[in-house]
């Protein structure tokens, strides 16, 4: 099974400043079809997760362009260029390259 | 517009059974892969099961042999039959379309005596 490891697990940030979350997989997420199925989701308390980024760097519909994703193989990063108050929540990386699909432990983003 | 509405959760005793439903609208379930993902109270996310467009299925190790995913194309609905329920199955169960782009609001399953 592929294990997803996120760092940090908690990230206090100042409004208007950048934030970055890392995600490492225990094996390559490159699928046999050539795509890398690494996604980022955000969850607020009492709400279902919401997809932000899919296939490493593609923003989902309606996601602000201050969110960006990068990486390859086993190492991936989510960046927020300028954190806004509405960005607080728990962020998860997720792989759907190989079943059982799996998630990182989650990173709690909070405002300082 | 895509909508996923889960139902069927509730309080059930250990060893009991429940069937969750996920009614979909705005797309055809049989043309997508549909999944169930769960989240125990205060915990992270766990992928439970998936049914692919061709009809094949996969299960996480923690539910293999106890849970069954299926779909009814005439009702555009996906199901999760859960048998031999355990306390550790207590969670909010989400219905998810394809690669996580769309999630339902979830239904809570509580396994307790």
XYZ file of C-alpha atoms in Angstrom:
225
model
C 0.000 0.000 0.000
C 1.137 3.559 -0.690
C 1.703 5.638 2.439
C 1.329 9.409 2.153
C 3.268 11.566 4.621
C 2.546 15.264 5.025
C 4.676 17.947 6.671
C 4.083 19.990 8.698
C 1.030 18.686 10.552
C 0.276 22.182 11.797
C 1.059 25.469 10.110
C 0.385 28.820 11.781
C 0.624 31.552 9.163
C 0.185 35.303 9.006
C -2.543 36.741 6.777
C -1.108 37.824 3.464
C 1.975 35.634 3.819
C 2.703 32.488 1.806
C 2.201 28.957 3.079
C 3.539 25.636 1.890
C 2.652 22.011 2.635
C 4.716 19.019 1.571
C 3.556 15.515 0.780
C 5.741 12.480 0.192
C 4.571 9.111 -1.069
C 6.202 5.796 -0.194
C 6.420 4.907 -3.877
C 6.133 6.657 -7.214
C 2.673 7.944 -8.085
C 3.249 7.767 -11.830
C 0.438 5.664 -13.278
C 0.922 3.256 -16.171
C -1.036 5.736 -18.300
C 1.668 8.349 -17.681
C -0.387 10.555 -15.381
C 0.400 11.225 -11.740
C -2.782 11.112 -9.701
C -1.819 13.319 -6.792
C -4.480 15.690 -5.521
C -4.897 18.226 -2.737
C -8.106 18.743 -0.783
C -9.200 21.165 1.914
C -11.700 20.450 4.677
C -13.383 22.815 7.075
C -15.056 21.552 10.292
C -18.388 19.896 9.662
C -17.920 20.024 5.898
C -16.903 17.411 3.321
C -13.480 17.792 1.737
C -13.212 20.015 -1.314
C -10.870 19.311 -4.222
C -8.327 22.063 -4.857
C -5.692 20.538 -7.135
C -5.627 17.356 -9.224
C -2.871 15.636 -11.181
C -0.184 17.540 -9.265
C -0.829 21.051 -10.524
C -4.288 21.428 -12.094
C -6.613 23.718 -10.177
C -10.171 22.409 -9.899
C -13.103 24.520 -11.009
C -13.515 27.679 -8.939
C -10.244 27.370 -7.022
C -8.424 30.700 -6.657
C -5.126 31.043 -8.466
C -3.286 31.746 -5.207
C -3.297 27.942 -4.820
C -0.668 26.054 -6.794
C 0.705 22.533 -6.816
C 4.035 21.144 -7.929
C 6.228 18.086 -7.704
C 6.915 14.776 -9.361
C 7.398 11.107 -8.574
C 7.185 10.911 -4.783
C 7.529 14.533 -3.628
C 4.805 17.126 -3.937
C 4.017 20.603 -2.620
C 0.940 22.756 -2.206
C 1.578 26.477 -2.031
C -0.704 29.334 -1.118
C 0.798 32.577 -2.375
C -0.984 34.873 0.085
C -3.038 33.319 2.855
C -6.540 34.672 3.393
C -8.785 34.114 6.407
C -10.999 31.706 4.438
C -8.016 29.399 3.839
C -8.059 28.015 7.390
C -8.832 24.337 7.584
C -7.197 20.943 7.199
C -5.394 20.159 3.959
C -4.930 16.612 2.695
C -2.890 15.181 -0.124
C -4.437 12.158 -1.812
C -3.204 9.563 -4.298
C -5.523 7.747 -6.692
C -2.802 6.108 -8.738
C -3.018 2.720 -7.045
C -5.750 1.162 -4.917
C -6.065 1.284 -1.963
C -6.138 5.002 -2.650
C -4.757 6.899 0.307
C -4.548 10.233 2.046
C -1.932 12.077 4.021
C -2.568 12.653 7.724
C -3.736 16.206 7.134
C -2.133 19.599 7.815
C -4.004 22.108 9.927
C -3.606 25.631 8.587
C -4.375 28.327 11.120
C -3.883 32.060 11.359
C -1.301 33.399 13.786
C -24.841 20.440 -11.712
C -23.388 17.469 -9.862
C -25.092 16.447 -6.635
C -24.461 13.470 -4.367
C -26.853 12.740 -1.509
C -26.049 9.995 0.979
C -28.584 8.299 3.228
C -28.947 5.219 5.387
C -26.654 6.018 8.275
C -27.629 5.638 11.903
C -26.963 3.851 15.170
C -26.399 0.115 14.871
C -25.225 -2.549 17.294
C -21.924 -4.379 16.750
C -22.395 -7.273 14.374
C -25.315 -5.577 12.643
C -25.820 -4.495 9.038
C -26.624 -1.246 7.272
C -26.994 -0.225 3.652
C -25.903 3.232 2.630
C -27.237 4.873 -0.525
C -25.790 7.636 -2.652
C -28.239 9.247 -5.055
C -26.441 11.039 -7.850
C -27.660 13.745 -10.211
C -26.040 15.800 -12.930
C -24.044 12.864 -14.298
C -24.280 9.109 -14.867
C -22.752 6.909 -12.161
C -22.081 4.033 -14.553
C -19.802 6.260 -16.648
C -17.605 7.187 -13.696
C -15.810 5.452 -10.897
C -17.624 6.002 -7.641
C -16.222 5.580 -4.176
C -17.023 5.554 -0.506
C -14.613 7.346 1.807
C -15.013 7.464 5.564
C -13.815 9.686 8.364
C -13.900 8.563 11.977
C -14.704 11.308 14.513
C -11.763 13.690 14.776
C -9.648 11.569 12.440
C -8.393 11.614 8.872
C -9.823 10.204 5.659
C -9.886 6.533 4.662
C -10.825 5.213 1.233
C -13.279 2.347 1.793
C -14.363 1.068 -1.587
C -14.619 1.899 -5.281
C -16.743 0.685 -8.183
C -15.294 1.348 -11.621
C -17.222 2.230 -14.756
C -16.802 -1.336 -16.012
C -18.368 -2.679 -12.823
C -15.301 -4.094 -11.096
C -14.794 -3.242 -7.450
C -12.053 -2.759 -4.879
C -12.056 -2.641 -1.092
C -9.760 -1.442 1.636
C -8.285 -4.202 3.801
C -10.231 -3.066 6.862
C -13.599 -3.761 5.179
C -12.785 -6.523 2.706
C -15.200 -9.435 3.083
C -17.664 -7.359 5.127
C -18.668 -4.478 2.831
C -20.053 -4.630 -0.708
C -20.315 -1.724 -3.129
C -22.864 -1.817 -5.937
C -24.850 0.471 -8.200
C -28.287 0.673 -9.766
C -28.041 2.414 -13.103
C -31.827 2.812 -13.385
C -31.796 4.848 -10.167
C -28.364 6.417 -10.773
C -27.510 5.360 -7.224
C -24.517 3.737 -5.569
C -24.825 1.558 -2.479
C -22.584 0.319 0.292
C -23.816 -2.793 2.066
C -22.057 -3.033 5.408
C -22.200 -6.296 7.357
C -20.588 -7.497 10.578
C -20.167 -3.926 11.714
C -17.590 -3.100 14.381
C -17.079 -0.149 16.682
C -14.135 0.933 14.538
C -16.472 1.355 11.548
C -18.010 4.369 13.297
C -17.491 7.289 10.919
C -19.032 9.743 8.517
C -19.299 7.985 5.168
C -18.905 10.129 2.072
C -19.883 9.265 -1.483
C -17.244 10.538 -3.927
C -17.307 10.930 -7.686
C -14.281 9.924 -9.718
C -10.980 11.366 -8.445
C -12.410 13.352 -5.563
C -13.862 16.283 -7.439
C -17.306 15.920 -5.926
C -18.308 14.768 -2.454
C -21.654 14.315 -0.801
C -22.365 15.832 2.611
C -21.865 12.448 4.273
C -23.938 10.161 6.473
C -22.954 9.206 10.018
C -22.719 5.561 11.001
C -22.377 4.839 14.705
C -21.679 1.285 15.809
C -22.329 0.927 19.501
C -24.237 -1.206 21.962
